[in-house]
mmCIF file with all atom_site columns, C-alpha atoms in Angstrom:
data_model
loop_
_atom_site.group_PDB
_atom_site.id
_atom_site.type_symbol
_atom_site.label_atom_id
_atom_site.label_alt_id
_atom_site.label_comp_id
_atom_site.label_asym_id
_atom_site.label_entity_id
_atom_site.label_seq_id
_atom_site.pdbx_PDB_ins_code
_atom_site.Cartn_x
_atom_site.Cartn_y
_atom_site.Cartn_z
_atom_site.occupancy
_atom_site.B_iso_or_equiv
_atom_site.pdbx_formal_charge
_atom_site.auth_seq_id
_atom_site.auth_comp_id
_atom_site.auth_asym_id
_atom_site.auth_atom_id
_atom_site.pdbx_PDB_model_num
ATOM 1  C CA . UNK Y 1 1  ? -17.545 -15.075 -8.369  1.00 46.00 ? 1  UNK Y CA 1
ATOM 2  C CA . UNK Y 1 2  ? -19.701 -13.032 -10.675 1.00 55.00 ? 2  UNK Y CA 1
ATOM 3  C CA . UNK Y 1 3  ? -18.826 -9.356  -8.930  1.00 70.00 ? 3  UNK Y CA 1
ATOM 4  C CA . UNK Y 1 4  ? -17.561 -7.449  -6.213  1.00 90.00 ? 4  UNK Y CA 1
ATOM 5  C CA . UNK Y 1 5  ? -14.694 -6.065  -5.160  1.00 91.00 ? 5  UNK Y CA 1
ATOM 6  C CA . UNK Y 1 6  ? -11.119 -7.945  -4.843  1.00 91.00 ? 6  UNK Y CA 1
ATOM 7  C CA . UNK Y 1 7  ? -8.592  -6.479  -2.380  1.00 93.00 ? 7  UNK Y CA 1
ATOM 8  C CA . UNK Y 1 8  ? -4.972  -7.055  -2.000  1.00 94.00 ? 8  UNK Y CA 1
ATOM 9  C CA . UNK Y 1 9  ? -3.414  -5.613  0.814   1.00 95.00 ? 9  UNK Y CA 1
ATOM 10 C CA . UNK Y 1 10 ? -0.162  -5.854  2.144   1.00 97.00 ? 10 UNK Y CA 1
ATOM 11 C CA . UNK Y 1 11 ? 1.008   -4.440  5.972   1.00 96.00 ? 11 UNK Y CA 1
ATOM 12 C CA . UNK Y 1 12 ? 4.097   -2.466  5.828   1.00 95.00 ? 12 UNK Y CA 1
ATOM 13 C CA . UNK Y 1 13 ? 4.749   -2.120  9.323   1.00 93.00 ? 13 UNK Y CA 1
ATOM 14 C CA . UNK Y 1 14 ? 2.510   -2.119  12.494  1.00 91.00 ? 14 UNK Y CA 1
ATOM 15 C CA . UNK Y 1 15 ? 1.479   0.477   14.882  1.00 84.00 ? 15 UNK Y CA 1
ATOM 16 C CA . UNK Y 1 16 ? 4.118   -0.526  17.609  1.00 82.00 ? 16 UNK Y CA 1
ATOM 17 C CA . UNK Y 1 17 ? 7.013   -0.556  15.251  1.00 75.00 ? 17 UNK Y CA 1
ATOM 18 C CA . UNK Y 1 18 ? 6.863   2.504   13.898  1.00 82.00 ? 18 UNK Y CA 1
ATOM 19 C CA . UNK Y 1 19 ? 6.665   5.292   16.455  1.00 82.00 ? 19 UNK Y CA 1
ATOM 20 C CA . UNK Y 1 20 ? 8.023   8.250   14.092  1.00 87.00 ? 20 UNK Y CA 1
ATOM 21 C CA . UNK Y 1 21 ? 5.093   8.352   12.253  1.00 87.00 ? 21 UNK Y CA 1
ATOM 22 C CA . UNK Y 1 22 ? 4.586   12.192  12.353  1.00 89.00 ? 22 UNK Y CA 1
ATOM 23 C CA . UNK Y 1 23 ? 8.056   12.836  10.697  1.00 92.00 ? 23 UNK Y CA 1
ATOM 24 C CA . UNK Y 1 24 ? 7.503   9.950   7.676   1.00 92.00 ? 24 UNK Y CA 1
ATOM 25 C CA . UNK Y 1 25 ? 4.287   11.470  6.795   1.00 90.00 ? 25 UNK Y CA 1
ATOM 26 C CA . UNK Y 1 26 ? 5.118   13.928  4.418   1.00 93.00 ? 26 UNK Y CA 1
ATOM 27 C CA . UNK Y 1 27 ? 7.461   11.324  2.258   1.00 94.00 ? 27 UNK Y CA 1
ATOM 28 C CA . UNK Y 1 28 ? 5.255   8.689   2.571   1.00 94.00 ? 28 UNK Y CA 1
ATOM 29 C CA . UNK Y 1 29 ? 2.198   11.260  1.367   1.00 93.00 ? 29 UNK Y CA 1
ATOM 30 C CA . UNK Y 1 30 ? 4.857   12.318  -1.948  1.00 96.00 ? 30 UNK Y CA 1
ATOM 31 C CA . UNK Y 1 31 ? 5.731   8.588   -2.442  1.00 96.00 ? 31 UNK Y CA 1
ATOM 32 C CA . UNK Y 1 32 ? 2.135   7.891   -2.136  1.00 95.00 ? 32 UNK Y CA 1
ATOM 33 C CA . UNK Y 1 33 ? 1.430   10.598  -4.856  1.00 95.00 ? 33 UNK Y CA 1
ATOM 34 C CA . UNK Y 1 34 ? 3.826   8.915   -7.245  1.00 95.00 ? 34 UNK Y CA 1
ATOM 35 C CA . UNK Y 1 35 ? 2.732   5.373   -7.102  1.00 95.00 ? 35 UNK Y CA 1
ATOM 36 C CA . UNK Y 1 36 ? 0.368   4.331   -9.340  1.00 92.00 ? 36 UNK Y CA 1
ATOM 37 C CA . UNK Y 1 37 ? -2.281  1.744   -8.965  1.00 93.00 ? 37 UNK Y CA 1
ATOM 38 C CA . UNK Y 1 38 ? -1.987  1.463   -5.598  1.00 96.00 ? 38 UNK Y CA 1
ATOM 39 C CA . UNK Y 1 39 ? -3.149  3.535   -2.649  1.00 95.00 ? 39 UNK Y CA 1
ATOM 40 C CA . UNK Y 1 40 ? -0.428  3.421   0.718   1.00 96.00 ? 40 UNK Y CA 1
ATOM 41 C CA . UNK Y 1 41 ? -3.093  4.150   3.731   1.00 93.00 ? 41 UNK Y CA 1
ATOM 42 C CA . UNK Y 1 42 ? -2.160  4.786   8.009   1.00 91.00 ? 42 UNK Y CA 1
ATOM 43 C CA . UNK Y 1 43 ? -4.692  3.387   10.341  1.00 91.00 ? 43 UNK Y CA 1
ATOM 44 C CA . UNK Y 1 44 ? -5.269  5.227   13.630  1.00 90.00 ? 44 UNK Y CA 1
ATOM 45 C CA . UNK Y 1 45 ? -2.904  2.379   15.045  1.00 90.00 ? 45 UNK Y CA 1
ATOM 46 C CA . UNK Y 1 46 ? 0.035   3.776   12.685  1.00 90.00 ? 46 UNK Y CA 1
ATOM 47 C CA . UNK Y 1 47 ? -0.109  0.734   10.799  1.00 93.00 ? 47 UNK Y CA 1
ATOM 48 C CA . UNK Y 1 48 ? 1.113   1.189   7.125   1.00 94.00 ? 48 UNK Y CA 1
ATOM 49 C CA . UNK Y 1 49 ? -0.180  -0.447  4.394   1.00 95.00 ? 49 UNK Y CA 1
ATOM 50 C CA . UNK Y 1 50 ? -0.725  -0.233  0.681   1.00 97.00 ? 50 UNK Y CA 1
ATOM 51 C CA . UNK Y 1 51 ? -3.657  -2.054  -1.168  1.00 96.00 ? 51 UNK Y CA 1
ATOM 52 C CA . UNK Y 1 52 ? -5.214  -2.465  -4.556  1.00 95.00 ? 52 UNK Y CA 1
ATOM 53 C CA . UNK Y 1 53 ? -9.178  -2.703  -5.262  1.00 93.00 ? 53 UNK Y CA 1
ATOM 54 C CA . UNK Y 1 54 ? -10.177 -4.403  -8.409  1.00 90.00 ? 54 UNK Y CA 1
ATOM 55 C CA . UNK Y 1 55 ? -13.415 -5.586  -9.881  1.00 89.00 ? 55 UNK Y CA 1
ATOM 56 C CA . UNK Y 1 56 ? -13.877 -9.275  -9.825  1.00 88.00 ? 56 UNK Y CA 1
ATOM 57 C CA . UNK Y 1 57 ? -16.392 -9.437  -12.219 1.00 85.00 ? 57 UNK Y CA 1
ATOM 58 C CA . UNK Y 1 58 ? -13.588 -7.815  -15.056 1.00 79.00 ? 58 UNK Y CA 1
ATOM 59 C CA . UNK Y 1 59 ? -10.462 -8.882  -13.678 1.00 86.00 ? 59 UNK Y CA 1
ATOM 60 C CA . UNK Y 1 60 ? -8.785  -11.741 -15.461 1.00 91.00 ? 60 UNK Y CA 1
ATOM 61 C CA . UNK Y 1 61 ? -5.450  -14.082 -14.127 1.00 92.00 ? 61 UNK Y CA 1
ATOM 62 C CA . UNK Y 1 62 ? -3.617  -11.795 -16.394 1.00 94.00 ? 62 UNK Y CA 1
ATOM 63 C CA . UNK Y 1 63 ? -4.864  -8.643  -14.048 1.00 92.00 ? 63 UNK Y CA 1
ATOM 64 C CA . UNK Y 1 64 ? -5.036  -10.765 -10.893 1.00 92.00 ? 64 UNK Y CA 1
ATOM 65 C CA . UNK Y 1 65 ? -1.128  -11.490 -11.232 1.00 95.00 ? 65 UNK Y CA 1
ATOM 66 C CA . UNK Y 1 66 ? -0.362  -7.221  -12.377 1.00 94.00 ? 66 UNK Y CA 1
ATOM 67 C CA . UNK Y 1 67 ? -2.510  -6.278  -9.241  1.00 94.00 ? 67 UNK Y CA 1
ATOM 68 C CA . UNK Y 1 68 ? -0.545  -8.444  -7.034  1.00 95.00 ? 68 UNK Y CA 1
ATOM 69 C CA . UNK Y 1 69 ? 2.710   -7.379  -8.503  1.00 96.00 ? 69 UNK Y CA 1
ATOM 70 C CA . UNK Y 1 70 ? 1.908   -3.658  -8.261  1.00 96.00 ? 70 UNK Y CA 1
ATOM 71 C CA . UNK Y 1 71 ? 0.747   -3.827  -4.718  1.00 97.00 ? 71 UNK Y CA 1
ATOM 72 C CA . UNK Y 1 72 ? 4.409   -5.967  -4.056  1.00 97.00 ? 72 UNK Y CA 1
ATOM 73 C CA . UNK Y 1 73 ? 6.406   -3.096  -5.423  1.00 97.00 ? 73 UNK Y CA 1
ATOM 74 C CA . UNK Y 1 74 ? 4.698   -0.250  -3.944  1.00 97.00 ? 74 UNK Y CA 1
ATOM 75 C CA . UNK Y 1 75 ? 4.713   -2.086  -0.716  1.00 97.00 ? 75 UNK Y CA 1
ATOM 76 C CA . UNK Y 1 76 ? 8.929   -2.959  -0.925  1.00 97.00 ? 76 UNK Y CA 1
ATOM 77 C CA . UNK Y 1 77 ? 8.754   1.348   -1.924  1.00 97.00 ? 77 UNK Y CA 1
ATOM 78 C CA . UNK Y 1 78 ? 7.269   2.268   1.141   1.00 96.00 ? 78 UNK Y CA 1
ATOM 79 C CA . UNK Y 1 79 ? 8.403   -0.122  3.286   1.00 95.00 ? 79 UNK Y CA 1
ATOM 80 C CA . UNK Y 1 80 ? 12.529  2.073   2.111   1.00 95.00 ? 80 UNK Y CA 1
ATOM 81 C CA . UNK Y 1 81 ? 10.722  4.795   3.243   1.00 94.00 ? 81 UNK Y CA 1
ATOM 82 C CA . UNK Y 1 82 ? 9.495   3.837   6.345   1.00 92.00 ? 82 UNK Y CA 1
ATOM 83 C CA . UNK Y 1 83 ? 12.695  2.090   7.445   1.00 92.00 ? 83 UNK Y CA 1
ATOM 84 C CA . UNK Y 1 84 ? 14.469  5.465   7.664   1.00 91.00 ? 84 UNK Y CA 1
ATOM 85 C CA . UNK Y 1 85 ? 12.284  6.571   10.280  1.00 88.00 ? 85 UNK Y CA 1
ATOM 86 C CA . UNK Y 1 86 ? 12.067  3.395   12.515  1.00 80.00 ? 86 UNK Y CA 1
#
């Protein structure tokens, strides 16, 4: 691959598990403020997620392995969150 854009994504919860959505949004917009490298997104489903974007044509193994470890840690943060709202 000589560019583009690499995304890792992981889902948090779907839609249909996670009918309280109105009263988690204000933590999961402060947790979302604090985490860094990664950005936590709702769909219009209420699916949760948090991703990473990352230039292929810079990223190294090195950066490949950090990305995927940031987006794993911000997604086992939000996922606390969420869980007290389920």
């Amino acid at each position: 691959l000589s560019g583009g854009t690499l995304v890792t994504q992981v889902t948090v919860v779907r839609g249909k598990g996670f009918s309280r959505v109105n009263e988690a949004a204000i933590p999961l917009l402060q947790l979302a403020d604090r985490l860094e490298y990664v950005r936590v997104s709702l769909d219009k489903n209420n699916t949760v997620f948090v991703r990473n974007e990352a230039r292929v044509k810079s990223l190294d193994l090195d950066q490949l392995v950090m990305n995927i470890n940031h987006v794993a840690a911000g997604a086992d943060q939000v996922s606390g969150e969420v869980k007290r709202f389920q």
